[in-house]
Amino acid sequence: MTGLKRLQHLVLWVGNVERSVRFYCDVLGFEIQRRSPNAAFLTIPGSGDDHNLGLFEQPALRPPDEGVARMYHAAWEVAELTDLARARQRLIEARSLVGQSDHGTSLSLYAKDPDGLEFEVCWLVPADRVDEAKAGGGGGGVRPLELDREIERYGAQTRGGVGVSVPA
């Protein structure tokens, strides 16, 4: 298929819609666009989209089975490394953070929501700095994330994704 541009929205079955709304709003900064009984539609502030995340309550849900085919995670991109650092702190406080990785082309946090669904919060290395990122990491591949070092390298307010997801 050609012509795809980006993920417009994601819809999740959750065990308790109120609990999930609190998590996604309080921890990740989503805003409530609209609600209905047993459902909520959330937006990323400033996205201009009708909704970016739909939550539908299914109280009898079991935690995700890691041994079956299923979606692994969705990724949400942040604009600056300060946003990634703030997200990491909030995820730690929510006892949700499960991993951190430096992919050379992106810096990523991995977390689980209250239903055990995994998601990623990432900052994309600007396109003109990707070679530097790969060379600086000793040959590419996934490495542990040293966020303070990356903030020193790129600058806390450097816009991520320039030339990748943000026009240069």
GROMACS .gro file of N, CA and C in nm:
model
  504
    1MET      N    1   0.085  -0.117   0.000
    1MET     CA    2   0.000   0.000   0.000
    1MET      C    3   0.089   0.124   0.000
    2THR      N    4   0.052   0.223  -0.075
    2THR     CA    5   0.129   0.347  -0.077
    2THR      C    6   0.042   0.462  -0.029
    3GLY      N    7   0.105   0.570   0.004
    3GLY     CA    8   0.033   0.689   0.044
    3GLY      C    9   0.010   0.705   0.194
    4LEU      N   10   0.045   0.606   0.276
    4LEU     CA   11   0.028   0.622   0.420
    4LEU      C   12   0.122   0.731   0.470
    5LYS      N   13   0.074   0.812   0.566
    5LYS     CA   14   0.155   0.922   0.618
    5LYS      C   15   0.191   0.905   0.765
    6ARG      N   16   0.097   0.861   0.848
    6ARG     CA   17   0.122   0.849   0.991
    6ARG      C   18   0.007   0.773   1.055
    7LEU      N   19   0.025   0.732   1.177
    7LEU     CA   20  -0.084   0.672   1.253
    7LEU      C   21  -0.177   0.785   1.296
    8GLN      N   22  -0.304   0.778   1.257
    8GLN     CA   23  -0.398   0.885   1.289
    8GLN      C   24  -0.460   0.863   1.427
    9HIS      N   25  -0.497   0.739   1.459
    9HIS     CA   26  -0.546   0.710   1.593
    9HIS      C   27  -0.531   0.562   1.624
   10LEU      N   28  -0.540   0.532   1.750
   10LEU     CA   29  -0.530   0.397   1.801
   10LEU      C   30  -0.648   0.376   1.894
   11VAL      N   31  -0.710   0.260   1.888
   11VAL     CA   32  -0.823   0.228   1.976
   11VAL      C   33  -0.785   0.106   2.059
   12LEU      N   34  -0.809   0.115   2.190
   12LEU     CA   35  -0.774   0.006   2.282
   12LEU      C   36  -0.896  -0.041   2.360
   13TRP      N   37  -0.904  -0.172   2.383
   13TRP     CA   38  -0.998  -0.228   2.480
   13TRP      C   39  -0.928  -0.217   2.614
   14VAL      N   40  -0.995  -0.163   2.714
   14VAL     CA   41  -0.937  -0.148   2.847
   14VAL      C   42  -1.032  -0.204   2.952
   15GLY      N   43  -0.978  -0.244   3.066
   15GLY     CA   44  -1.059  -0.301   3.173
   15GLY      C   45  -1.143  -0.199   3.248
   16ASN      N   46  -1.093  -0.075   3.257
   16ASN     CA   47  -1.165   0.030   3.330
   16ASN      C   48  -1.134   0.163   3.260
   17VAL      N   49  -1.231   0.217   3.190
   17VAL     CA   50  -1.206   0.336   3.109
   17VAL      C   51  -1.164   0.456   3.194
   18GLU      N   52  -1.222   0.473   3.314
   18GLU     CA   53  -1.184   0.587   3.398
   18GLU      C   54  -1.038   0.577   3.441
   19ARG      N   55  -0.995   0.460   3.480
   19ARG     CA   56  -0.855   0.439   3.521
   19ARG      C   57  -0.761   0.469   3.404
   20SER      N   58  -0.798   0.423   3.285
   20SER     CA   59  -0.713   0.446   3.167
   20SER      C   60  -0.711   0.592   3.126
   21VAL      N   61  -0.824   0.662   3.135
   21VAL     CA   62  -0.827   0.805   3.105
   21VAL      C   63  -0.733   0.878   3.200
   22ARG      N   64  -0.740   0.848   3.329
   22ARG     CA   65  -0.650   0.913   3.425
   22ARG      C   66  -0.504   0.888   3.388
   23PHE      N   67  -0.470   0.763   3.355
   23PHE     CA   68  -0.332   0.729   3.321
   23PHE      C   69  -0.285   0.807   3.198
   24TYR      N   70  -0.358   0.797   3.088
   24TYR     CA   71  -0.314   0.860   2.964
   24TYR      C   72  -0.315   1.013   2.973
   25CYS      N   73  -0.404   1.070   3.050
   25CYS     CA   74  -0.406   1.216   3.068
   25CYS      C   75  -0.301   1.262   3.168
   26ASP      N   76  -0.298   1.201   3.286
   26ASP     CA   77  -0.207   1.245   3.392
   26ASP      C   78  -0.061   1.212   3.363
   27VAL      N   79  -0.034   1.095   3.307
   27VAL     CA   80   0.105   1.053   3.286
   27VAL      C   81   0.158   1.098   3.151
   28LEU      N   82   0.080   1.085   3.044
   28LEU     CA   83   0.130   1.117   2.910
   28LEU      C   84   0.081   1.250   2.854
   29GLY      N   85  -0.015   1.314   2.919
   29GLY     CA   86  -0.056   1.446   2.876
   29GLY      C   87  -0.165   1.452   2.770
   30PHE      N   88  -0.231   1.341   2.742
   30PHE     CA   89  -0.345   1.345   2.650
   30PHE      C   90  -0.454   1.432   2.711
   31GLU      N   91  -0.544   1.482   2.625
   31GLU     CA   92  -0.659   1.558   2.672
   31GLU      C   93  -0.787   1.487   2.628
   32ILE      N   94  -0.892   1.500   2.707
   32ILE     CA   95  -1.019   1.437   2.674
   32ILE      C   96  -1.087   1.520   2.564
   33GLN      N   97  -1.117   1.456   2.455
   33GLN     CA   98  -1.190   1.520   2.345
   33GLN      C   99  -1.341   1.506   2.368
   34ARG      N  100  -1.382   1.380   2.395
   34ARG     CA  101  -1.523   1.355   2.427
   34ARG      C  102  -1.533   1.219   2.495
   35ARG      N  103  -1.647   1.201   2.564
   35ARG     CA  104  -1.673   1.078   2.637
   35ARG      C  105  -1.813   1.029   2.604
   36SER      N  106  -1.831   0.903   2.623
   36SER     CA  107  -1.964   0.843   2.620
   36SER      C  108  -1.959   0.730   2.722
   37PRO      N  109  -2.073   0.671   2.755
   37PRO     CA  110  -2.068   0.562   2.853
   37PRO      C  111  -1.969   0.453   2.809
   38ASN      N  112  -1.877   0.419   2.896
   38ASN     CA  113  -1.780   0.312   2.872
   38ASN      C  114  -1.683   0.339   2.757
   39ALA      N  115  -1.665   0.466   2.720
   39ALA     CA  116  -1.570   0.499   2.613
   39ALA      C  117  -1.518   0.642   2.634
   40ALA      N  118  -1.398   0.667   2.584
   40ALA     CA  119  -1.340   0.801   2.587
   40ALA      C  120  -1.253   0.818   2.465
   41PHE      N  121  -1.249   0.939   2.413
   41PHE     CA  122  -1.167   0.972   2.298
   41PHE      C  123  -1.072   1.083   2.340
   42LEU      N  124  -0.941   1.058   2.327
   42LEU     CA  125  -0.837   1.148   2.375
   42LEU      C  126  -0.758   1.204   2.259
   43THR      N  127  -0.706   1.326   2.277
   43THR     CA  128  -0.622   1.388   2.176
   43THR      C  129  -0.486   1.426   2.234
   44ILE      N  130  -0.389   1.436   2.145
   44ILE     CA  131  -0.260   1.492   2.179
   44ILE      C  132  -0.276   1.643   2.165
   45PRO      N  133  -0.246   1.722   2.270
   45PRO     CA  134  -0.265   1.866   2.261
   45PRO      C  135  -0.197   1.924   2.136
   46GLY      N  136  -0.273   2.004   2.062
   46GLY     CA  137  -0.220   2.070   1.944
   46GLY      C  138  -0.219   1.985   1.818
   47SER      N  139  -0.265   1.861   1.826
   47SER     CA  140  -0.259   1.775   1.707
   47SER      C  141  -0.359   1.817   1.600
   48GLY      N  142  -0.470   1.877   1.642
   48GLY     CA  143  -0.573   1.913   1.546
   48GLY      C  144  -0.659   1.796   1.501
   49ASP      N  145  -0.629   1.677   1.552
   49ASP     CA  146  -0.705   1.558   1.515
   49ASP      C  147  -0.832   1.548   1.599
   50ASP      N  148  -0.932   1.480   1.546
   50ASP     CA  149  -1.055   1.454   1.620
   50ASP      C  150  -1.023   1.373   1.746
   51HIS      N  151  -0.942   1.269   1.730
   51HIS     CA  152  -0.891   1.193   1.844
   51HIS      C  153  -0.768   1.116   1.799
   52ASN      N  154  -0.679   1.090   1.894
   52ASN     CA  155  -0.559   1.011   1.868
   52ASN      C  156  -0.564   0.877   1.938
   53LEU      N  157  -0.646   0.868   2.044
   53LEU     CA  158  -0.656   0.745   2.122
   53LEU      C  159  -0.801   0.725   2.163
   54GLY      N  160  -0.856   0.611   2.127
   54GLY     CA  161  -0.990   0.574   2.171
   54GLY      C  162  -0.979   0.465   2.276
   55LEU      N  163  -1.056   0.475   2.382
   55LEU     CA  164  -1.056   0.377   2.490
   55LEU      C  165  -1.197   0.322   2.506
   56PHE      N  166  -1.212   0.191   2.494
   56PHE     CA  167  -1.342   0.125   2.507
   56PHE      C  168  -1.335   0.023   2.619
   57GLU      N  169  -1.427   0.033   2.713
   57GLU     CA  170  -1.424  -0.053   2.831
   57GLU      C  171  -1.478  -0.192   2.802
   58GLN      N  172  -1.401  -0.292   2.846
   58GLN     CA  173  -1.439  -0.433   2.845
   58GLN      C  174  -1.397  -0.488   2.980
   59PRO      N  175  -1.485  -0.482   3.081
   59PRO     CA  176  -1.446  -0.516   3.219
   59PRO      C  177  -1.391  -0.658   3.238
   60ALA      N  178  -1.425  -0.752   3.154
   60ALA     CA  179  -1.382  -0.890   3.174
   60ALA      C  180  -1.248  -0.921   3.107
   61LEU      N  181  -1.173  -0.820   3.068
   61LEU     CA  182  -1.045  -0.843   3.001
   61LEU      C  183  -0.945  -0.913   3.092
   62ARG      N  184  -0.865  -1.000   3.033
   62ARG     CA  185  -0.750  -1.059   3.102
   62ARG      C  186  -0.626  -0.983   3.057
   63PRO      N  187  -0.519  -0.986   3.136
   63PRO     CA  188  -0.395  -0.920   3.092
   63PRO      C  189  -0.348  -0.979   2.958
   64PRO      N  190  -0.272  -0.901   2.878
   64PRO     CA  191  -0.223  -0.951   2.749
   64PRO      C  192  -0.142  -1.078   2.766
   65ASP      N  193  -0.162  -1.173   2.676
   65ASP     CA  194  -0.088  -1.299   2.675
   65ASP      C  195   0.035  -1.280   2.588
   66GLU      N  196   0.153  -1.278   2.650
   66GLU     CA  197   0.278  -1.254   2.577
   66GLU      C  198   0.310  -1.368   2.480
   67GLY      N  199   0.241  -1.482   2.493
   67GLY     CA  200   0.271  -1.598   2.409
   67GLY      C  201   0.184  -1.614   2.285
   68VAL      N  202   0.103  -1.512   2.253
   68VAL     CA  203   0.018  -1.522   2.134
   68VAL      C  204   0.044  -1.403   2.042
   69ALA      N  205   0.009  -1.420   1.915
   69ALA     CA  206   0.024  -1.310   1.820
   69ALA      C  207  -0.067  -1.196   1.862
   70ARG      N  208  -0.012  -1.077   1.868
   70ARG     CA  209  -0.088  -0.959   1.906
   70ARG      C  210  -0.004  -0.837   1.871
   71MET      N  211  -0.064  -0.718   1.881
   71MET     CA  212   0.013  -0.598   1.861
   71MET      C  213   0.111  -0.585   1.977
   72TYR      N  214   0.236  -0.551   1.948
   72TYR     CA  215   0.337  -0.539   2.052
   72TYR      C  216   0.326  -0.404   2.123
   73HIS      N  217   0.332  -0.293   2.047
   73HIS     CA  218   0.318  -0.162   2.109
   73HIS      C  219   0.291  -0.054   2.004
   74ALA      N  220   0.245   0.059   2.050
   74ALA     CA  221   0.232   0.180   1.969
   74ALA      C  222   0.338   0.277   2.018
   75ALA      N  223   0.383   0.367   1.931
   75ALA     CA  224   0.486   0.464   1.970
   75ALA      C  225   0.432   0.605   1.954
   76TRP      N  226   0.459   0.688   2.055
   76TRP     CA  227   0.422   0.828   2.054
   76TRP      C  228   0.551   0.909   2.049
   77GLU      N  229   0.562   1.000   1.954
   77GLU     CA  230   0.682   1.081   1.935
   77GLU      C  231   0.672   1.211   2.013
   78VAL      N  232   0.782   1.251   2.078
   78VAL     CA  233   0.788   1.380   2.146
   78VAL      C  234   0.877   1.474   2.064
   79ALA      N  235   0.861   1.605   2.087
   79ALA     CA  236   0.932   1.705   2.007
   79ALA      C  237   1.076   1.728   2.052
   80GLU      N  238   1.099   1.732   2.183
   80GLU     CA  239   1.231   1.767   2.236
   80GLU      C  240   1.275   1.666   2.342
   81LEU      N  241   1.406   1.662   2.366
   81LEU     CA  242   1.457   1.571   2.469
   81LEU      C  243   1.407   1.606   2.608
   82THR      N  244   1.376   1.733   2.634
   82THR     CA  245   1.319   1.768   2.763
   82THR      C  246   1.183   1.699   2.780
   83ASP      N  247   1.109   1.685   2.669
   83ASP     CA  248   0.981   1.613   2.675
   83ASP      C  249   1.003   1.466   2.710
   84LEU      N  250   1.108   1.407   2.653
   84LEU     CA  251   1.139   1.267   2.681
   84LEU      C  252   1.180   1.250   2.828
   85ALA      N  253   1.260   1.343   2.879
   85ALA     CA  254   1.302   1.337   3.019
   85ALA      C  255   1.182   1.352   3.112
   86ARG      N  256   1.091   1.444   3.078
   86ARG     CA  257   0.969   1.462   3.158
   86ARG      C  258   0.882   1.337   3.153
   87ALA      N  259   0.869   1.276   3.035
   87ALA     CA  260   0.791   1.153   3.021
   87ALA      C  261   0.853   1.041   3.105
   88ARG      N  262   0.986   1.031   3.102
   88ARG     CA  263   1.052   0.926   3.182
   88ARG      C  264   1.021   0.944   3.331
   89GLN      N  265   1.028   1.067   3.380
   89GLN     CA  266   0.999   1.091   3.522
   89GLN      C  267   0.856   1.054   3.556
   90ARG      N  268   0.762   1.093   3.471
   90ARG     CA  269   0.621   1.060   3.496
   90ARG      C  270   0.596   0.910   3.492
   91LEU      N  271   0.662   0.842   3.398
   91LEU     CA  272   0.644   0.696   3.387
   91LEU      C  273   0.704   0.625   3.508
   92ILE      N  274   0.817   0.674   3.557
   92ILE     CA  275   0.878   0.617   3.678
   92ILE      C  276   0.784   0.637   3.797
   93GLU      N  277   0.731   0.758   3.811
   93GLU     CA  278   0.639   0.787   3.922
   93GLU      C  279   0.513   0.702   3.915
   94ALA      N  280   0.468   0.670   3.794
   94ALA     CA  281   0.348   0.588   3.775
   94ALA      C  282   0.380   0.438   3.784
   95ARG      N  283   0.508   0.405   3.806
   95ARG     CA  284   0.555   0.266   3.813
   95ARG      C  285   0.518   0.190   3.686
   96SER      N  286   0.538   0.259   3.575
   96SER     CA  287   0.496   0.208   3.445
   96SER      C  288   0.613   0.179   3.352
   97LEU      N  289   0.728   0.242   3.375
   97LEU     CA  290   0.844   0.228   3.286
   97LEU      C  291   0.898   0.085   3.291
   98VAL      N  292   0.916   0.023   3.174
   98VAL     CA  293   0.968  -0.114   3.169
   98VAL      C  294   1.098  -0.125   3.090
   99GLY      N  295   1.140  -0.019   3.019
   99GLY     CA  296   1.264  -0.026   2.943
   99GLY      C  297   1.300   0.107   2.882
  100GLN      N  298   1.430   0.120   2.845
  100GLN     CA  299   1.483   0.241   2.782
  100GLN      C  300   1.589   0.197   2.682
  101SER      N  301   1.581   0.249   2.559
  101SER     CA  302   1.676   0.207   2.456
  101SER      C  303   1.722   0.322   2.370
  102ASP      N  304   1.847   0.313   2.326
  102ASP     CA  305   1.905   0.403   2.227
  102ASP      C  306   1.918   0.320   2.100
  103HIS      N  307   1.838   0.354   1.999
  103HIS     CA  308   1.838   0.279   1.873
  103HIS      C  309   1.931   0.342   1.769
  104GLY      N  310   2.001   0.450   1.807
  104GLY     CA  311   2.087   0.519   1.711
  104GLY      C  312   2.011   0.623   1.631
  105THR      N  313   1.892   0.589   1.585
  105THR     CA  314   1.809   0.684   1.511
  105THR      C  315   1.695   0.736   1.597
  106SER      N  316   1.673   0.675   1.711
  106SER     CA  317   1.570   0.721   1.804
  106SER      C  318   1.610   0.684   1.945
  107LEU      N  319   1.558   0.761   2.040
  107LEU     CA  320   1.578   0.734   2.182
  107LEU      C  321   1.440   0.701   2.237
  108SER      N  322   1.428   0.586   2.304
  108SER     CA  323   1.296   0.534   2.336
  108SER      C  324   1.279   0.492   2.481
  109LEU      N  325   1.159   0.519   2.532
  109LEU     CA  326   1.114   0.470   2.662
  109LEU      C  327   1.002   0.371   2.635
  110TYR      N  328   0.998   0.263   2.710
  110TYR     CA  329   0.891   0.164   2.696
  110TYR      C  330   0.819   0.154   2.829
  111ALA      N  331   0.686   0.148   2.823
  111ALA     CA  332   0.607   0.145   2.945
  111ALA      C  333   0.481   0.063   2.921
  112LYS      N  334   0.413   0.031   3.031
  112LYS     CA  335   0.286  -0.042   3.022
  112LYS      C  336   0.178   0.039   3.091
  113ASP      N  337   0.060   0.039   3.029
  113ASP     CA  338  -0.053   0.110   3.088
  113ASP      C  339  -0.117   0.023   3.196
  114PRO      N  340  -0.222   0.070   3.263
  114PRO     CA  341  -0.281  -0.008   3.373
  114PRO      C  342  -0.334  -0.146   3.333
  115ASP      N  343  -0.361  -0.168   3.204
  115ASP     CA  344  -0.406  -0.300   3.158
  115ASP      C  345  -0.291  -0.387   3.109
  116GLY      N  346  -0.167  -0.338   3.120
  116GLY     CA  347  -0.052  -0.416   3.077
  116GLY      C  348  -0.020  -0.401   2.929
  117LEU      N  349  -0.084  -0.305   2.861
  117LEU     CA  350  -0.056  -0.282   2.720
  117LEU      C  351   0.070  -0.197   2.708
  118GLU      N  352   0.164  -0.243   2.627
  118GLU     CA  353   0.291  -0.173   2.616
  118GLU      C  354   0.283  -0.063   2.511
  119PHE      N  355   0.355   0.046   2.537
  119PHE     CA  356   0.368   0.156   2.442
  119PHE      C  357   0.508   0.213   2.453
  120GLU      N  358   0.543   0.294   2.354
  120GLU     CA  359   0.675   0.357   2.346
  120GLU      C  360   0.656   0.508   2.339
  121VAL      N  361   0.743   0.582   2.404
  121VAL     CA  362   0.754   0.726   2.388
  121VAL      C  363   0.893   0.749   2.333
  122CYS      N  364   0.904   0.815   2.216
  122CYS     CA  365   1.035   0.826   2.152
  122CYS      C  366   1.065   0.967   2.103
  123TRP      N  367   1.193   0.994   2.089
  123TRP     CA  368   1.245   1.116   2.029
  123TRP      C  369   1.328   1.070   1.912
  124LEU      N  370   1.298   1.124   1.792
  124LEU     CA  371   1.371   1.085   1.672
  124LEU      C  372   1.492   1.176   1.651
  125VAL      N  373   1.607   1.115   1.629
  125VAL     CA  374   1.728   1.192   1.603
  125VAL      C  375   1.708   1.267   1.470
  126PRO      N  376   1.737   1.398   1.466
  126PRO     CA  377   1.722   1.471   1.340
  126PRO      C  378   1.801   1.403   1.228
  127ALA      N  379   1.745   1.405   1.108
  127ALA     CA  380   1.803   1.332   0.995
  127ALA      C  381   1.950   1.367   0.970
  128ASP      N  382   1.985   1.494   0.986
  128ASP     CA  383   2.124   1.534   0.959
  128ASP      C  384   2.221   1.493   1.069
  129ARG      N  385   2.170   1.433   1.177
  129ARG     CA  386   2.256   1.388   1.287
  129ARG      C  387   2.257   1.237   1.303
  130VAL      N  388   2.186   1.165   1.216
  130VAL     CA  389   2.176   1.020   1.231
  130VAL      C  390   2.310   0.951   1.216
  131ASP      N  391   2.392   0.989   1.119
  131ASP     CA  392   2.524   0.926   1.104
  131ASP      C  393   2.608   0.946   1.228
  132GLU      N  394   2.604   1.068   1.284
  132GLU     CA  395   2.676   1.098   1.407
  132GLU      C  396   2.627   1.007   1.520
  133ALA      N  397   2.497   0.987   1.528
  133ALA     CA  398   2.441   0.903   1.634
  133ALA      C  399   2.489   0.760   1.621
  134LYS      N  400   2.489   0.707   1.499
  134LYS     CA  401   2.534   0.569   1.479
  134LYS      C  402   2.683   0.556   1.509
  135ALA      N  403   2.763   0.650   1.461
  135ALA     CA  404   2.907   0.644   1.483
  135ALA      C  405   2.940   0.659   1.631
  136GLY      N  406   2.868   0.745   1.701
  136GLY     CA  407   2.893   0.769   1.842
  136GLY      C  408   2.862   0.649   1.929
  137GLY      N  409   2.779   0.558   1.879
  137GLY     CA  410   2.739   0.444   1.960
  137GLY      C  411   2.820   0.319   1.935
  138GLY      N  412   2.923   0.328   1.852
  138GLY     CA  413   3.008   0.211   1.831
  138GLY      C  414   2.949   0.108   1.737
  139GLY      N  415   2.889   0.152   1.628
  139GLY     CA  416   2.848   0.056   1.527
  139GLY      C  417   2.699   0.028   1.520
  140GLY      N  418   2.616   0.107   1.583
  140GLY     CA  419   2.472   0.089   1.570
  140GLY      C  420   2.418  -0.019   1.661
  141GLY      N  421   2.296  -0.061   1.634
  141GLY     CA  422   2.230  -0.158   1.719
  141GLY      C  423   2.162  -0.091   1.836
  142VAL      N  424   2.094  -0.169   1.914
  142VAL     CA  425   2.022  -0.117   2.031
  142VAL      C  426   2.115  -0.117   2.151
  143ARG      N  427   2.119  -0.002   2.219
  143ARG     CA  428   2.203   0.014   2.337
  143ARG      C  429   2.119   0.066   2.452
  144PRO      N  430   2.165   0.053   2.574
  144PRO     CA  431   2.094   0.115   2.687
  144PRO      C  432   2.089   0.266   2.668
  145LEU      N  433   1.980   0.327   2.704
  145LEU     CA  434   1.964   0.472   2.691
  145LEU      C  435   2.031   0.542   2.808
  146GLU      N  436   2.120   0.635   2.776
  146GLU     CA  437   2.181   0.724   2.876
  146GLU      C  438   2.129   0.863   2.845
  147LEU      N  439   2.010   0.894   2.891
  147LEU     CA  440   1.939   1.015   2.852
  147LEU      C  441   2.016   1.142   2.886
  148ASP      N  442   2.078   1.150   3.001
  148ASP     CA  443   2.154   1.271   3.036
  148ASP      C  444   2.267   1.295   2.937
  149ARG      N  445   2.335   1.188   2.895
  149ARG     CA  446   2.443   1.201   2.796
  149ARG      C  447   2.387   1.248   2.662
  150GLU      N  448   2.271   1.196   2.624
  150GLU     CA  449   2.210   1.235   2.496
  150GLU      C  450   2.163   1.380   2.499
  151ILE      N  451   2.115   1.426   2.613
  151ILE     CA  452   2.078   1.567   2.626
  151ILE      C  453   2.200   1.655   2.609
  152GLU      N  454   2.314   1.615   2.665
  152GLU     CA  455   2.439   1.689   2.646
  152GLU      C  456   2.480   1.689   2.500
  153ARG      N  457   2.467   1.574   2.434
  153ARG     CA  458   2.509   1.560   2.294
  153ARG      C  459   2.424   1.646   2.201
  154TYR      N  460   2.293   1.639   2.214
  154TYR     CA  461   2.203   1.704   2.118
  154TYR      C  462   2.148   1.838   2.164
  155GLY      N  463   2.144   1.861   2.294
  155GLY     CA  464   2.081   1.982   2.348
  155GLY      C  465   1.938   1.952   2.388
  156ALA      N  466   1.899   2.002   2.504
  156ALA     CA  467   1.769   1.968   2.561
  156ALA      C  468   1.652   2.013   2.474
  157GLN      N  469   1.667   2.128   2.404
  157GLN     CA  470   1.555   2.180   2.325
  157GLN      C  471   1.569   2.152   2.176
  158THR      N  472   1.662   2.067   2.135
  158THR     CA  473   1.675   2.032   1.993
  158THR      C  474   1.550   1.960   1.948
  159ARG      N  475   1.492   2.009   1.838
  159ARG     CA  476   1.371   1.946   1.784
  159ARG      C  477   1.409   1.810   1.726
  160GLY      N  478   1.340   1.707   1.770
  160GLY     CA  479   1.361   1.575   1.716
  160GLY      C  480   1.286   1.555   1.586
  161GLY      N  481   1.330   1.460   1.506
  161GLY     CA  482   1.259   1.422   1.386
  161GLY      C  483   1.274   1.517   1.269
  162VAL      N  484   1.356   1.622   1.282
  162VAL     CA  485   1.371   1.717   1.172
  162VAL      C  486   1.429   1.644   1.051
  163GLY      N  487   1.357   1.653   0.940
  163GLY     CA  488   1.397   1.581   0.819
  163GLY      C  489   1.348   1.439   0.817
  164VAL      N  490   1.283   1.395   0.926
  164VAL     CA  491   1.228   1.260   0.934
  164VAL      C  492   1.077   1.272   0.941
  165SER      N  493   1.024   1.316   1.054
  165SER     CA  494   0.880   1.334   1.069
  165SER      C  495   0.840   1.481   1.071
  166VAL      N  496   0.939   1.570   1.080
  166VAL     CA  497   0.916   1.714   1.078
  166VAL      C  498   0.994   1.769   0.959
  167PRO      N  499   0.929   1.846   0.870
  167PRO     CA  500   1.004   1.899   0.753
  167PRO      C  501   1.124   1.981   0.796
  168ALA      N  502   1.231   1.968   0.720
  168ALA     CA  503   1.355   2.043   0.750
  168ALA      C  504   1.340   2.189   0.711
   0.00000   0.00000   0.00000
